[in-house]
Coordinates of C-alpha atoms and ligand atoms in Angstrom, one line a residue:
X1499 CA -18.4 6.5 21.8
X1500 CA -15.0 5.1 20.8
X1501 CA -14.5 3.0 18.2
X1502 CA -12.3 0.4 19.0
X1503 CA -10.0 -2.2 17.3
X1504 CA -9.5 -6.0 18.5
X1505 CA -6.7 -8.7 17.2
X1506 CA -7.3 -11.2 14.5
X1507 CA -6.5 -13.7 16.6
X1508 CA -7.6 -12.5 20.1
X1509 CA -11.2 -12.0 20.7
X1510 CA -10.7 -10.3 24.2
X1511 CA -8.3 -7.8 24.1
X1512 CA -9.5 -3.9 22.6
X1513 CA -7.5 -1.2 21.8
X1514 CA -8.0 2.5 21.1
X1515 CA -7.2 3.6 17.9
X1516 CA -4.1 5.4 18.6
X1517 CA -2.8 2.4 20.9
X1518 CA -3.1 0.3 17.8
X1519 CA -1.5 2.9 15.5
X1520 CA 1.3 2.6 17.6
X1521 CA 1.8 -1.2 18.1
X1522 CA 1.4 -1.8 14.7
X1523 CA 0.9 -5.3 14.8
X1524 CA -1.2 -7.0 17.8
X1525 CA 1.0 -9.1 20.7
X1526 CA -0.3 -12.0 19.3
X1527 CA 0.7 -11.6 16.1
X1528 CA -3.0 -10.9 14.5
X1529 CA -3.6 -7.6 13.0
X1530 CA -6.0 -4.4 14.5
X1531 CA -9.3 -4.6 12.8
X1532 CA -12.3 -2.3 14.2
X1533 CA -14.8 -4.2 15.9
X1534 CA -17.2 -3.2 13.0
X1535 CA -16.8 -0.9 9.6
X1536 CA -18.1 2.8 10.7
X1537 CA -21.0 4.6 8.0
X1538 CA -20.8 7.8 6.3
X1539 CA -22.1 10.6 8.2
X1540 CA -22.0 12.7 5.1
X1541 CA -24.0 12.1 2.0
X1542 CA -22.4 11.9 -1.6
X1543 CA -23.8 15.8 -2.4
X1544 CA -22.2 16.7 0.3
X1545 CA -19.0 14.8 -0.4
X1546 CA -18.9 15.7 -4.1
X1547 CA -17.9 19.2 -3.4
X1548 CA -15.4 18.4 -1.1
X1549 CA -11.6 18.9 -1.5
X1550 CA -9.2 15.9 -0.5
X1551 CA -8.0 16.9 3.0
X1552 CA -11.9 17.3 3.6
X1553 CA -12.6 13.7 2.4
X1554 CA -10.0 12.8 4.4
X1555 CA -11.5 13.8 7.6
X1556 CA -14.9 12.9 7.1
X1557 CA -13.6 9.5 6.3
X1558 CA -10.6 9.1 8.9
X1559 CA -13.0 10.7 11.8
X1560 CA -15.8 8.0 11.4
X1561 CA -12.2 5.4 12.5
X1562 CA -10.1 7.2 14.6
X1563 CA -12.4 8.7 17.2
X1564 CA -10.0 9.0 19.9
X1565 CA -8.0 11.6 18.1
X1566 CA -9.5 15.3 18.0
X1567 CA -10.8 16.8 15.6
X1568 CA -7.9 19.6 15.6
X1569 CA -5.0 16.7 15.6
X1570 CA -6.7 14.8 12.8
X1571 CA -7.3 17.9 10.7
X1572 CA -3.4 18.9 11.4
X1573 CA -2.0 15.5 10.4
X1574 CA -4.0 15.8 7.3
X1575 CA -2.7 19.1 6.3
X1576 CA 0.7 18.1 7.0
X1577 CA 0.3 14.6 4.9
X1578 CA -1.5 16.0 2.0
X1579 CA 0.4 19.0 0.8
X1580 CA 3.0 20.5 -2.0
X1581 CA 4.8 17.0 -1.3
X1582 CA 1.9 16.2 -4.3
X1583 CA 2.6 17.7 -7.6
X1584 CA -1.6 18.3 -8.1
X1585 CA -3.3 19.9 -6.1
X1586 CA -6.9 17.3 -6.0
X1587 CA -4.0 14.9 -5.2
X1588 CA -5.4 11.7 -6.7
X1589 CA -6.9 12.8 -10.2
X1590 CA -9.3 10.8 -12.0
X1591 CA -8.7 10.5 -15.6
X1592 CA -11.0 8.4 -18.3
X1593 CA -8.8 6.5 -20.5
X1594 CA -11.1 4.6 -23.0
X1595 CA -13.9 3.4 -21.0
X1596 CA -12.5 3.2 -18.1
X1597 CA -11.7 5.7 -14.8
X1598 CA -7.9 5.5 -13.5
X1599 CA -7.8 6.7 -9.9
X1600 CA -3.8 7.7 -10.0
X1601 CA -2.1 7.5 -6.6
X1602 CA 1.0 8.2 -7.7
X1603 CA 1.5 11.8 -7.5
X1604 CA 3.1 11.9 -4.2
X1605 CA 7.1 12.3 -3.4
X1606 CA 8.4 8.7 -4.4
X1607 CA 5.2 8.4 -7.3
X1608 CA 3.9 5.0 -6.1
X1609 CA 0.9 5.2 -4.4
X1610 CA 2.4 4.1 -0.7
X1611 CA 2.7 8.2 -0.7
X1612 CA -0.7 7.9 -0.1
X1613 CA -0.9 6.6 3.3
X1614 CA 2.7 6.8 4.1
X1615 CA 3.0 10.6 3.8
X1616 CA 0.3 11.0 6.8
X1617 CA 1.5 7.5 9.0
X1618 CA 4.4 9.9 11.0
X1619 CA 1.9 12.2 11.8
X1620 CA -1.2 9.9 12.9
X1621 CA 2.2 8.0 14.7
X1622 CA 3.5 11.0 16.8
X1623 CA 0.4 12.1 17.6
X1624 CA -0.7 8.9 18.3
X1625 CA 2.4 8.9 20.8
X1626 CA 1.8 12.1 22.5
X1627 CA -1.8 11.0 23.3
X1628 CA -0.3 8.0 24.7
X1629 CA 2.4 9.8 27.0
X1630 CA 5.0 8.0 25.3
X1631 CA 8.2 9.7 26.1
X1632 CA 10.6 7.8 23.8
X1633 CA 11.9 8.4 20.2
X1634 CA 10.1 6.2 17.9
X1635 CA 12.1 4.3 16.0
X1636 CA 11.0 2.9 12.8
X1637 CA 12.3 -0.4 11.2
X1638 CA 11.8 -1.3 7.9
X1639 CA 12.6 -3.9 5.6
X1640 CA 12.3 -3.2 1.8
X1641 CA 12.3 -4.4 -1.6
X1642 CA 12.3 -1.2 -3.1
X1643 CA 8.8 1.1 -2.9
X1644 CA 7.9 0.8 0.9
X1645 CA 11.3 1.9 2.0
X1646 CA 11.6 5.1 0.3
X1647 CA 8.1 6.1 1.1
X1648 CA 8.6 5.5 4.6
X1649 CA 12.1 7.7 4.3
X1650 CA 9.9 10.6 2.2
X1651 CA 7.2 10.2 5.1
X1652 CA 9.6 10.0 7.9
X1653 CA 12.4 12.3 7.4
X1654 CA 13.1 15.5 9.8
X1655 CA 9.6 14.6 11.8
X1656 CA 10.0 15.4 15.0
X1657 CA 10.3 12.4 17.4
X1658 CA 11.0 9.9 15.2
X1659 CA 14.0 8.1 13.2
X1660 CA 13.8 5.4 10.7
X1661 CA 16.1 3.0 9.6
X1662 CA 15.6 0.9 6.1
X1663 CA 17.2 -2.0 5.1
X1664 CA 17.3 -2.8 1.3
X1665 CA 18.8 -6.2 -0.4
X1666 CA 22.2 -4.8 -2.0
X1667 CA 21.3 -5.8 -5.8
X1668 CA 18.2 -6.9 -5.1
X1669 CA 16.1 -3.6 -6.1
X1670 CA 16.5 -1.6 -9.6
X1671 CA 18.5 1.2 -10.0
X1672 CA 16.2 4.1 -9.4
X1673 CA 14.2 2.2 -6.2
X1674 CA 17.9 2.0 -5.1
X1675 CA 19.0 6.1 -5.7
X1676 CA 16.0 7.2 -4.9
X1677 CA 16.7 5.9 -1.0
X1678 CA 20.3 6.5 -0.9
X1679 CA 19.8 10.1 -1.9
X1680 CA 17.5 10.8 1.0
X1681 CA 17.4 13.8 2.7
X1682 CA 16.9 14.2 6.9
X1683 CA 18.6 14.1 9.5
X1684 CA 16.9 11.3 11.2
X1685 CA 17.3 9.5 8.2
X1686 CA 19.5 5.5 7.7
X1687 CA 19.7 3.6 5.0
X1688 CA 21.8 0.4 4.5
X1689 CA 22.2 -2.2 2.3
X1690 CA 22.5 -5.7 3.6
X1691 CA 24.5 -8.5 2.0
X1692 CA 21.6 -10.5 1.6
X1693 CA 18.3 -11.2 -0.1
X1694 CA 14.8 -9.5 1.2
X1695 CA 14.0 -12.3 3.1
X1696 CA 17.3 -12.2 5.1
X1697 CA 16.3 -8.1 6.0
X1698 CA 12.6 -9.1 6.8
X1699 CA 13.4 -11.6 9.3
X1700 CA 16.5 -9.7 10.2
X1701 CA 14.5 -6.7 11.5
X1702 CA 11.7 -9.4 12.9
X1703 CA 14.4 -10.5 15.3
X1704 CA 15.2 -7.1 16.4
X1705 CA 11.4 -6.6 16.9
X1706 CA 11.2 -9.1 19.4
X1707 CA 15.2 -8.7 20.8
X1708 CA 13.9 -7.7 24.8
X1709 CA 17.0 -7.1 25.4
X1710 CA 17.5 -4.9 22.9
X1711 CA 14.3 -3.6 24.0
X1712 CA 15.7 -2.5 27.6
X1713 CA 18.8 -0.9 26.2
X1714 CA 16.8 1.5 23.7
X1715 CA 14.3 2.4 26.4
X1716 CA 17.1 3.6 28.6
X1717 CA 18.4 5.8 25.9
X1718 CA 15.3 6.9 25.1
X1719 CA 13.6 5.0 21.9
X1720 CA 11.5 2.3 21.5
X1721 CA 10.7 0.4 17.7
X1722 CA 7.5 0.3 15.7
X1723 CA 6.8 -0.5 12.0
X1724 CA 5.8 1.0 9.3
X1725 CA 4.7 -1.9 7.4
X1726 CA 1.2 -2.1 5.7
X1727 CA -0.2 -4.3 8.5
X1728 CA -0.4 -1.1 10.7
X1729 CA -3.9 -0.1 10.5
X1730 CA -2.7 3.8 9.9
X1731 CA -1.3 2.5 6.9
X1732 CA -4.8 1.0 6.0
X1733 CA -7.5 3.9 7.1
X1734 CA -6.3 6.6 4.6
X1735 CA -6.5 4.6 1.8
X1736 CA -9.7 4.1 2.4
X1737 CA -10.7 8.0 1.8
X1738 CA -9.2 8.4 -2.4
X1739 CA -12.2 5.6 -2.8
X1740 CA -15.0 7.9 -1.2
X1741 CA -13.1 10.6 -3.5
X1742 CA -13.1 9.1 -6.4
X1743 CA -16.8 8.0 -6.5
X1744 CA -17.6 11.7 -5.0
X1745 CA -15.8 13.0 -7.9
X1746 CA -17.3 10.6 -10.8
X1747 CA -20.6 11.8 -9.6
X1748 CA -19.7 15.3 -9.4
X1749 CA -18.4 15.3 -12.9
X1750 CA -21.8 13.3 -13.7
X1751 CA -20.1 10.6 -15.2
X1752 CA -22.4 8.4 -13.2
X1753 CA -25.7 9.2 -11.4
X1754 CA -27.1 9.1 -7.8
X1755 CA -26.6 6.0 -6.5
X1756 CA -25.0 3.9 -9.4
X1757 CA -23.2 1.5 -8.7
X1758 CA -19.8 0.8 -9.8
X1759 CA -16.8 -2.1 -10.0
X1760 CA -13.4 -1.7 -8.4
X1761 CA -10.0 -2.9 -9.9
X1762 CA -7.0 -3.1 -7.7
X1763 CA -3.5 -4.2 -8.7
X1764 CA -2.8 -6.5 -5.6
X1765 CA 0.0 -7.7 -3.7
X1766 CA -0.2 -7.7 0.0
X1767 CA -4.0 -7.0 -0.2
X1768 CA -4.3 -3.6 1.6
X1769 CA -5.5 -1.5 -1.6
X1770 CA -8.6 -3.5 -2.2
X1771 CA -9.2 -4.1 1.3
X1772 CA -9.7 -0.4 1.7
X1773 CA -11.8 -0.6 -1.5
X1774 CA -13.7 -3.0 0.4
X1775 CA -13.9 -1.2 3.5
X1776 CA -15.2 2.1 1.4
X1777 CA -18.1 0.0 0.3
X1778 CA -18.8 -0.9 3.9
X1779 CA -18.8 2.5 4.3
X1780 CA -21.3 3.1 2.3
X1781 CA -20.1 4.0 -1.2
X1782 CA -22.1 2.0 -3.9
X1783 CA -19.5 -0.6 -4.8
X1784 CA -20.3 -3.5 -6.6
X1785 CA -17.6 -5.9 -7.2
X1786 CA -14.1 -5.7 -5.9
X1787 CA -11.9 -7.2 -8.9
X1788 CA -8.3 -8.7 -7.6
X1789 CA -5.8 -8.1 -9.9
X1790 CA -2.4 -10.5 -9.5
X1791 CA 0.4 -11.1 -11.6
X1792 CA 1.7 -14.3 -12.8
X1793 CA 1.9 -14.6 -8.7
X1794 CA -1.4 -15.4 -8.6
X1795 CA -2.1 -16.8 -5.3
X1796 CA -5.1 -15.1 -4.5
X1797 CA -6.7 -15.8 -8.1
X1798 CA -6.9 -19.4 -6.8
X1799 CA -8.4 -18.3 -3.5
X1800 CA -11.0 -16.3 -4.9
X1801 CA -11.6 -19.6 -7.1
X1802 CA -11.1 -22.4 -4.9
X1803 CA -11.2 -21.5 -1.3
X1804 CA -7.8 -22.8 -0.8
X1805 CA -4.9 -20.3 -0.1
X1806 CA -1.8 -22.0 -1.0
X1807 CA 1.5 -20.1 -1.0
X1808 CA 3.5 -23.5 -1.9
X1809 CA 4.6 -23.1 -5.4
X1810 CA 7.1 -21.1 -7.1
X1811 CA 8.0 -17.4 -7.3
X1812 CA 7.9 -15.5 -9.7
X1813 CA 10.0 -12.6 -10.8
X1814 CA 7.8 -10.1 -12.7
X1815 CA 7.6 -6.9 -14.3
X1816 CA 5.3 -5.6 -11.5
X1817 CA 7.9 -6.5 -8.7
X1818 CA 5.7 -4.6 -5.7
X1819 CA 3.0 -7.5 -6.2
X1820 CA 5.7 -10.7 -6.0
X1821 CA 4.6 -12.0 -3.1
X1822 CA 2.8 -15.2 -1.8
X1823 CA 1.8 -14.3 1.4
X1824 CA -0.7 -11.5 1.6
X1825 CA -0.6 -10.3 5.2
X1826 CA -3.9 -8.2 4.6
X1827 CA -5.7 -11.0 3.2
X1828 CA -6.0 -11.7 7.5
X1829 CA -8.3 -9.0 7.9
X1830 CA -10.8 -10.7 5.7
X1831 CA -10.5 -13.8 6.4
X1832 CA -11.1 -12.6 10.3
X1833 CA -14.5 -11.0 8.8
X1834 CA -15.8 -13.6 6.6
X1835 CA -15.6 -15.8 9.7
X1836 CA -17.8 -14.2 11.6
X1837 CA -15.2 -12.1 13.8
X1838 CA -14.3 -15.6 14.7
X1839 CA -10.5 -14.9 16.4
X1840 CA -10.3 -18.9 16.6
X1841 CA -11.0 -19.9 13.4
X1842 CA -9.1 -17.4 11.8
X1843 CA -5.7 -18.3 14.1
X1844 CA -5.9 -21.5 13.8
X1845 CA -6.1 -20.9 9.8
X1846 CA -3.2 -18.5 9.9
X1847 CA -1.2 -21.6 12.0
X1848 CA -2.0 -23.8 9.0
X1849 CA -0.2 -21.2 7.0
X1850 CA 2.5 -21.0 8.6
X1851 CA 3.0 -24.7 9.5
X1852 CA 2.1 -25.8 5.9
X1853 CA 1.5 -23.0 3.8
X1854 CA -1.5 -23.8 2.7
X1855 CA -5.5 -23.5 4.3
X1856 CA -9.0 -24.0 3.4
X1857 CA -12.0 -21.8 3.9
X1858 CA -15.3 -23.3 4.7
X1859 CA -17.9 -23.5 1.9
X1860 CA -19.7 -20.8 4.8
X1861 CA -17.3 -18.5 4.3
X1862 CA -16.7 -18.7 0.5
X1863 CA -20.5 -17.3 0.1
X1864 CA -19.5 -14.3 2.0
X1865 CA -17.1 -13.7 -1.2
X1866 CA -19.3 -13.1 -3.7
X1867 CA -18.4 -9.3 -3.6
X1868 CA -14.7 -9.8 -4.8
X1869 CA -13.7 -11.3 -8.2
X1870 CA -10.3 -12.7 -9.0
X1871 CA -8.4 -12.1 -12.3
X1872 CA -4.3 -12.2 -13.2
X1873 CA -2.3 -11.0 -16.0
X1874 CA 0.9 -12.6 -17.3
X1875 CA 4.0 -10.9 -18.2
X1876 CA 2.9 -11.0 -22.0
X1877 CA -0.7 -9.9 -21.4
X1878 CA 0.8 -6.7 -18.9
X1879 CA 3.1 -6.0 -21.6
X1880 CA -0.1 -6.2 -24.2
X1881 CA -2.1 -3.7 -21.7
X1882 CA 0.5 -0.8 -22.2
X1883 CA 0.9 -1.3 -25.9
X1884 CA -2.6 -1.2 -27.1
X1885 CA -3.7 1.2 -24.5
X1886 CA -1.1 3.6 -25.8
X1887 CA -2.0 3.0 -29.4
X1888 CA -5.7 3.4 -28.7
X1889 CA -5.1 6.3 -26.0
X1890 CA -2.0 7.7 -26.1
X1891 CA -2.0 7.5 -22.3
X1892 CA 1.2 5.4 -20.9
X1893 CA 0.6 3.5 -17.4
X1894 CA 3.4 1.3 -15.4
X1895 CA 3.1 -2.3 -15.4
X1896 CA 1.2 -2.4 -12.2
X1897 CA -1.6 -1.1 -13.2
X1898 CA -1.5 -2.5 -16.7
X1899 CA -2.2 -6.0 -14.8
X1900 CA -5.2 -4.3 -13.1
X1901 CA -6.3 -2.5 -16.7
X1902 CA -5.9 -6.1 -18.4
X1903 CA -7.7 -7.9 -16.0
X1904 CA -10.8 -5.5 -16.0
X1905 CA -11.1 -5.9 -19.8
X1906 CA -11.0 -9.5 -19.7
X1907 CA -14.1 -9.6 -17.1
X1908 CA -15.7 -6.6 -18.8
X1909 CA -15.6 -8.9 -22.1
X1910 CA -16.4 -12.7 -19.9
X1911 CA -19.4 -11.3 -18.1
X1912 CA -22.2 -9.7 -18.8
X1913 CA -21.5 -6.8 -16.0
X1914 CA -21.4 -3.0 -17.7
X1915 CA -21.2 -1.5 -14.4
X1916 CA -18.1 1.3 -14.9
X1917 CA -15.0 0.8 -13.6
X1918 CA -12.4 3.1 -11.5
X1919 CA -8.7 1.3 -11.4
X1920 CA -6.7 1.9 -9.1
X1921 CA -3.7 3.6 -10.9
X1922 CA -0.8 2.5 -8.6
X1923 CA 2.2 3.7 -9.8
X1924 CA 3.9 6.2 -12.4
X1925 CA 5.3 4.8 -15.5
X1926 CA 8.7 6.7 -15.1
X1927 CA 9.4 4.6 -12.2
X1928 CA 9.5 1.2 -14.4
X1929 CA 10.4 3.1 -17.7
X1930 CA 12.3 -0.1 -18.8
X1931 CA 9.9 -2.5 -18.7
X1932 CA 6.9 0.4 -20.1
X1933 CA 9.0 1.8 -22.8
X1934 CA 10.1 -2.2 -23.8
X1935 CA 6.3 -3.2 -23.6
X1936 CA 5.5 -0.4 -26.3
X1937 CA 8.4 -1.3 -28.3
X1938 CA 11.2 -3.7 -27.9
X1939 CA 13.7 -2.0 -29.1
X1940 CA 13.8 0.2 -26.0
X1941 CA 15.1 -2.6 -24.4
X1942 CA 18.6 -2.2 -25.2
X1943 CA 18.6 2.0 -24.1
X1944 CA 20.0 3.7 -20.5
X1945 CA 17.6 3.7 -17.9
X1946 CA 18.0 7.6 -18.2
X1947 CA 17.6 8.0 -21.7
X1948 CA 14.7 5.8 -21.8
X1949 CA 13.0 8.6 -19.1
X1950 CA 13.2 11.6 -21.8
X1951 CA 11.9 9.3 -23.9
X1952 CA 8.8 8.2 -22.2
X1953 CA 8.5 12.1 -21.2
X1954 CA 8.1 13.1 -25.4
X1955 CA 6.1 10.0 -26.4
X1956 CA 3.0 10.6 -23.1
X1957 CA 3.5 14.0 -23.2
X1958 CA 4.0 14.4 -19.3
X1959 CA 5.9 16.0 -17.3
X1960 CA 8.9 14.0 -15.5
X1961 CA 7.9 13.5 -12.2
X1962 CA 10.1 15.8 -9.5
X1963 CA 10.9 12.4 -8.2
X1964 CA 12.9 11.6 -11.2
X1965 CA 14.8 14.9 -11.3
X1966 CA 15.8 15.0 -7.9
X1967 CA 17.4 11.7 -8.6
X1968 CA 19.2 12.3 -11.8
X1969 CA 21.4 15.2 -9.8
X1970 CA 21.1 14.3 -6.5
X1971 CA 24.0 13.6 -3.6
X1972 CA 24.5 10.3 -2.0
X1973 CA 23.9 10.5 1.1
X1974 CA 24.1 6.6 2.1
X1975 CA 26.5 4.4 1.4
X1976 CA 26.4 2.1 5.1
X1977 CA 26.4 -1.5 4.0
X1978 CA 26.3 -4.6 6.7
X1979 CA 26.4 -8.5 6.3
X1980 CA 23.1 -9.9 7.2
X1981 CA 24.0 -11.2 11.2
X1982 CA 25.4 -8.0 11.7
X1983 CA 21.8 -5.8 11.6
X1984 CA 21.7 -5.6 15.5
X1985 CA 25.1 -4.0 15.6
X1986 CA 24.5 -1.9 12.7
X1987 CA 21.1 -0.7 14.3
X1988 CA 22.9 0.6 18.1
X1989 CA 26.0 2.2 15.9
X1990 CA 22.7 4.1 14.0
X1991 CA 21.6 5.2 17.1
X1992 CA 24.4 5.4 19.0
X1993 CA 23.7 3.2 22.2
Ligands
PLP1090 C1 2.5 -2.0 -3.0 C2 2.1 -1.9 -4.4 C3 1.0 -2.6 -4.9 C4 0.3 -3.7 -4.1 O1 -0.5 -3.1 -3.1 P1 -1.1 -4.0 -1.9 O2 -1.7 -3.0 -1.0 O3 0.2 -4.5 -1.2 O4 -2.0 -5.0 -2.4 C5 0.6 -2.4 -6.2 N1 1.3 -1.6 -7.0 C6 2.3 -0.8 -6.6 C7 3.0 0.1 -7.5 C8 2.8 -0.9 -5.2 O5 3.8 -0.2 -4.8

């Protein structure tokens, strides 16, 4: 029996896995969710001896029935490879009392690697199984980690080309060499005269251009989106949570059946939903803690009931969680009405017409598993300092709001359970604002400078990622004025 996936907002139409994979986002507008969260069909004995590729299949299986056991096995083993500079892929290492689950040791060291680096495969599979002919062409907007992990994922896979579009001056300088130093043939990227809002609804409008749509199919291509509303995106993050508690049991740092709490560092909601999806699954979860920045949107949710995305934006030192609309928060609220597709639109029109909503008291009960907490800029900064002085060990300032706000509910409840964070990025990719947070006088040093020093003072190895850029060719240099993305897009591919 298949498993299939419905629309948020669309209680009649289904879709195979692999037909959703390759929409990406539902005609409507809703997102794919399975019509209910598979089980484990392996216990944790048997998972605690597993590897990561074999985590990943007895996870991604139990979702993605309609693709073979041979295709899934293959996209796995092309997704989770040397590209990581460990072979377990996501280690798990105690700092203090607490478990970091680090998902940053892929080929642009945030933890979009994760699913990102397997996405092109699940995609062109998905497309073969589908008899699509065309090239697919992926679009993508950016403000700096999505787009290179989509280039690193994408580049020289058969079938495909992608094309990112960055705000010139609106990313820091490594986000920004790290993606014009990409390699593959198959590759674009180009800076728009602009800010990120200007690309996002730039590359909405080619999405639904059906004119546009006519021309690429004659030549051969059709779009789709590697965005983290795409439920391929979702499904293998769900797997480094089975793994993690697999592997706390397996190093008996916790016993059969123990429950344990969850920390994500949260911006578009798609880490923690997969946290919450694991738990579905059957992993002993107990809360799921919601870490925001000074962004903290979804801390009111959690405490109100009220989403409201009208107030001010912040600029933070954790720049991949600045955002006020969560697109994943969808999925839950979809679930916590009952699978009611209704309900849920018509909250999701109030979101978009006034940017706020409010959940009935009904569906605030069905919350208690998830706990909301935020940092501020001084309290991140705080995090990194006195875990390095206690630890030695140096995280980025994503995770530092994650690690701060699991000590401040470890210390205002009376909950013991452990707790596994998820570890989103590596510190070398914010040096700045890590190396400042231990000491202020790294404030004033060179971005590269600062790198060699955060290298002697962890006593880590700089990430591949790092070195490639420091030498590396640029390959980019296309730039475009905001209106001009259409045009830019058929010189790209040449139609
Ligand atoms: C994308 C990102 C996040 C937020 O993850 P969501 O799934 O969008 O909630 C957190 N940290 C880093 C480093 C990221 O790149």
């Amino acid at each position: 029996m298949n498993l299939l996936y419905k629309s948020t907002r669309n209680a009649g139409r289904t879709a195979t896995a692999s037909e959703a994979i390759l929409k990406g986002l539902a005609e409507d507008g809703g997102l794919f969710v399975p019509e209910y969260i598979p089980k484990l069909d392996v216990t944790m004995d048997e998972l605690k001896g597993m590897t990561y590729q074999e985590t990943a299949y007895a996870v991604m299986k139990q979702f993605l029935t309609d693709f073979t056991e041979e295709e899934l096995k293959d996209c796995i083993a092309k997704a989770y490879d040397s590209k990581f500079d460990t072979e377990v892929i996501a280690p798990l290492v105690k700092v203090g009392d607490v478990y970091h689950l680090e998902l940053f040791h892929g080929a642009t060291i945030a933890f979009k690697d994760m699913a990102l680096s397997i996405l092109p495969h699940l995609l062109t599979t998905a497309a073969r199984k589908n008899h699509v002919k065309n090239d697919i062409v992926i679009l993508t907007a950016t403000s700096g980690d999505t787009g290179k992990a989509a280039l690193a994922g994408f580049a020289d896979v058969p079938g495909t080309k992608i094309i990112v579009f960055y705000p010139k001056g609106g990313v820091s300088r490594v986000q920004e060499l790290q993606m014009v130093t990409q390699k593959g043939d198959n590759t674009a990227v180009v800076a728009i005269h602009g800010n990120f809002d200007n690309a996002q609804s730039g590359v909405k409008a080619l999405f639904e251009d059906k004119e546009l749509e006519k021309e690429l199919d004659a030549q051969g291509y059709q779009f789709s989106s590697a965005n983290s509303i795409n439920i391929g995106r979702l499904v293998p993050q769900v797997v480094y949570y089975v793994y993690a508690y697999a592997k706390l049991l397996e190093n008996e740092e916790i016993t059969s059946e123990e429950q344990i709490n969850v920390t994500v560092p949260t911006g578009n909601f798609g880490n923690i939903l997969a946290a919450y999806y694991a738990k579905q699954m059957g992993v002993p979860i107990a809360k799921l803690i919601c870490a925001s920045n000074e962004n903290k949107v979804l801390f009111d949710f959690f405490r109100t009931g009220v989403y409201d995305r009208n107030r001010e934006f912040v600029l933070t030192s954790s720049p991949s969680m600045d955002i006020l609309i969560s697109s994943n928060l969808e999925r839950l609220i979809y679930t916590i009405a009952g699978q009611d597709a209704e309900k849920n639109a018509d909250l999701m029109r109030q979101l978009n017409e006034k940017g706020s909503y409010e959940i009935t008291e009904d569906m605030k009960k069905k919350l208690d598993d998830f706990e909301g907490g935020f940092a501020t800029e001084e309290e991140t900064a705080e995090a990194i300092r006195t875990t390095y002085a206690h630890t030695g060990y140096v995280m980025d300032t994503h995770t530092a709001v994650a690690s701060y706000v699991c000590a401040q509910y470890r210390k205002n409840s009376d909950d013991g359970k452990k707790c596994l964070i998820a570890s989103t990025a590596s510190p070398y990719k914010f040096a700045r604002s890590v190396m400042s947070a231990i000491d202020k006088k790294y404030a004033e040093w060179d971005e590269m400078d600062l790198i060699d020093e955060l290298k002697s003072i962890s006593n880590t190895e700089i990430p591949r990622a790092i070195e490639e850029i420091r030498n590396a060719e640029i390959r980019h240099n296309r730039e475009c004025d905001a209106d001009r993305m259409k045009d830019t897009v058929k010189e790209i591919l040449g139609v």
